[in-house]
């Protein structure tokens, strides 16, 4: 990548700069001075523009050479756009329709031109607003299963998968963010950490729990030294856009190879944080809406399980658990599939607990809690979330099913932890 | 690599072709027509020449574009010399003195010029001949611990380690050999398999054991989707050269990233096969020599454990289990080190059992058994080895220590399995 030629787009410079790209003019027309451009990047890392004309619309996403949330004191390589583009290609192939269509990629400018999803809004905002999305759990569970299975050597040719591991091994700084912000910083007084006033005693307790820290670090070993499949790497409710009935997965710039349970575990944590934060947002319909959130979790794992089993039976063409060893010998391979799903579940439970912690303890908190203005209310709800997270990390082996996970959530939801 | 320019060396062509390499003439002198060249490659894959002159000696190892053991019907990329060279560099850095010194590397010709070890002989031959090597277990255990620790993100900077994972991800065909010959072929009637007459009923029993096959495949998932550290990848008694007192590790062309327990587990299997095969080779001194072999195993794990703990305390500068989370907070990290060593041990036990199987069931049997001429004797001894291998794979969690492993070996050594 010739970083020298890179230039961040502005609302003003975007139309003339993109006017020569056929994939753009095909959709917006050639009269670029009539295009309407709006910068809407509300994430932590990038510029995001909606560009509209009388003929059509699209999104232009451009990486910035630093962490937007922090500023240019935290540089971040532009090459992440290359990984995001590559991840989007693989997602589209492995779960057609699940991600925005990509129209154009410019590696030098670290920009991706893609489908503008409308009237989709960020799922996290819907969860805060108390809005339901039909089929959410089924869609996301199926998506995670397809990505897990089809990106692994259960399905891929070894040569293709190993080559791809080599490609993604070049992405160093992005995984490093997760490694520190998610797995390490929450558990000591790291520089950029913040937490809600009132949580001090609980935070001190968590940070002095050596068994907890050991368990989290053992999951960091798995996260950083495991190449089972290509992960989204940052699958939370801000990485999903939805209408009442349509759902898309966005923003895979944290894509990396990692353990199959990571994405669905992280996503589950975000549902649980939505669940625990609801008393700060809802009135009369609180209980019913919380029930719905938990149903999304059980739907997710039910769909993951069903889809993984379907793919195991129909698409197991890789070198792992080959049919030559099982079906071709008249031996069923269900015990192996069961064991693999159980291992994925256990990993997911622990990753879930870790994500629940990091969103309240280190940088990059989430709006579910942050938009609760009263600090005392917020602290009380975050405390339930933190305590349940610790239980999941330390006692994952006692939480056998998603139903048990949800029952545990109900228990903590009724507790005054502080 | 410009494969077009590659030309396999012969005893005749070697001197003129290497006469222009300073690293060679420095050691052998310029009178290349006086050099004595002997091809000694007894392995499965390469040409190996000893080159001597009145001034010195060296080894020239050149990859062949096919598997020597099978012939040109099984092509194998020359780039494996690149990985062997890179592995030798890392081994020399992580455990100075443990591997032959490299004098010269020619990527196009897939050849490495290196130190000629003399009067070292292949350890496997010593084990068959009943010869002891002082300090063998301590050396190999320490070596495996250094390679495991110093090649991981316990020690390395993440960026360096991830870049290296990317480099080694380009090595596809070599790991593929291990993946099929070690983990899959032994458990069904694969084309190139052979086993000793008389083992048929036992082999049939192993191949119909679905739990066994599932357990082995779960270890294949670990072997192929884990990048904890850089492995030797083929550490058996044919990859070690020794005198009575000096030991070197050779032939890391199967180097890849993988789980920390793989190398020491594989090596242990080779000691156990040496142990079980001894009644085919020894007379009066049988029991004493078998005891010595088992002492090498316990010495190995004792040294591994001690060295890993020493490095944990003194060289833990990577991102995993950072001191900022533990020692800097006044919290000991011993529980984490204990847990990691336990996980390495469990993996090692299962990899050990798998290696014990593959050496009797698929291609590339080892001389410990193969040199026993009487097929009935051989079958009986191999059967003990196969049965113990199955126990290790299926019940690794019940074998808690290397002492317990050796006690188990003694039990099988007294059994008439067939």
mmCIF file of N, CA, C and O in Angstrom, chain B residues 37 45 50 79 102 109 119 151 220 229 240 243 268 298 308 328:
data_model
loop_
_atom_site.group_PDB
_atom_site.id
_atom_site.type_symbol
_atom_site.label_atom_id
_atom_site.label_comp_id
_atom_site.label_asym_id
_atom_site.label_seq_id
_atom_site.Cartn_x
_atom_site.Cartn_y
_atom_site.Cartn_z
ATOM 1 N N UNK B 37 33.313 -36.811 -1.263
ATOM 2 C CA UNK B 37 31.865 -36.620 -1.143
ATOM 3 C C UNK B 37 31.191 -37.978 -0.968
ATOM 4 O O UNK B 37 31.459 -38.924 -1.719
ATOM 5 N N UNK B 45 13.229 -38.126 2.626
ATOM 6 C CA UNK B 45 12.887 -36.970 1.805
ATOM 7 C C UNK B 45 14.022 -36.316 1.031
ATOM 8 O O UNK B 45 13.771 -35.663 0.031
ATOM 9 N N UNK B 50 28.041 -35.935 2.938
ATOM 10 C CA UNK B 50 29.169 -35.541 3.776
ATOM 11 C C UNK B 50 30.279 -35.128 2.818
ATOM 12 O O UNK B 50 30.610 -35.870 1.885
ATOM 13 N N UNK B 79 10.407 -25.793 -1.488
ATOM 14 C CA UNK B 79 10.446 -24.692 -0.518
ATOM 15 C C UNK B 79 10.602 -25.172 0.919
ATOM 16 O O UNK B 79 10.833 -24.391 1.817
ATOM 17 N N UNK B 102 24.608 -23.587 10.790
ATOM 18 C CA UNK B 102 24.375 -23.431 9.351
ATOM 19 C C UNK B 102 25.443 -22.503 8.773
ATOM 20 O O UNK B 102 25.680 -21.416 9.297
ATOM 21 N N UNK B 109 18.420 -23.588 -4.947
ATOM 22 C CA UNK B 109 18.859 -24.979 -5.030
ATOM 23 C C UNK B 109 18.322 -25.811 -3.868
ATOM 24 O O UNK B 109 18.641 -27.000 -3.764
ATOM 25 N N UNK B 119 31.724 -37.550 16.233
ATOM 26 C CA UNK B 119 31.293 -38.885 15.796
ATOM 27 C C UNK B 119 29.850 -39.201 16.153
ATOM 28 O O UNK B 119 29.520 -40.336 16.521
ATOM 29 N N UNK B 151 9.258 -19.480 21.622
ATOM 30 C CA UNK B 151 8.588 -19.317 20.334
ATOM 31 C C UNK B 151 7.141 -18.868 20.478
ATOM 32 O O UNK B 151 6.414 -18.779 19.491
ATOM 33 N N UNK B 220 -6.077 -33.625 15.935
ATOM 34 C CA UNK B 220 -5.732 -33.068 14.620
ATOM 35 C C UNK B 220 -6.219 -31.618 14.508
ATOM 36 O O UNK B 220 -5.528 -30.763 13.933
ATOM 37 N N UNK B 229 3.246 -22.096 19.325
ATOM 38 C CA UNK B 229 4.699 -21.933 19.232
ATOM 39 C C UNK B 229 5.212 -22.608 17.965
ATOM 40 O O UNK B 229 4.474 -23.368 17.324
ATOM 41 N N UNK B 240 17.545 -36.938 16.167
ATOM 42 C CA UNK B 240 18.509 -36.586 17.210
ATOM 43 C C UNK B 240 19.804 -37.327 16.903
ATOM 44 O O UNK B 240 19.772 -38.519 16.561
ATOM 45 N N UNK B 243 26.547 -38.493 20.679
ATOM 46 C CA UNK B 243 27.662 -39.341 21.099
ATOM 47 C C UNK B 243 27.262 -39.870 22.478
ATOM 48 O O UNK B 243 26.097 -39.755 22.867
ATOM 49 N N UNK B 268 8.476 -38.680 23.142
ATOM 50 C CA UNK B 268 8.196 -39.683 24.170
ATOM 51 C C UNK B 268 7.686 -40.970 23.539
ATOM 52 O O UNK B 268 8.063 -42.077 23.957
ATOM 53 N N UNK B 298 11.170 -39.789 32.099
ATOM 54 C CA UNK B 298 10.904 -38.986 33.311
ATOM 55 C C UNK B 298 11.879 -37.814 33.404
ATOM 56 O O UNK B 298 11.485 -36.699 33.775
ATOM 57 N N UNK B 308 10.674 -24.696 31.837
ATOM 58 C CA UNK B 308 9.500 -23.865 31.531
ATOM 59 C C UNK B 308 9.214 -22.920 32.704
ATOM 60 O O UNK B 308 8.941 -21.733 32.506
ATOM 61 N N UNK B 328 3.089 -7.527 39.190
ATOM 62 C CA UNK B 328 3.028 -6.087 39.471
ATOM 63 C C UNK B 328 1.875 -5.745 40.411
ATOM 64 O O UNK B 328 1.841 -4.653 40.987
#
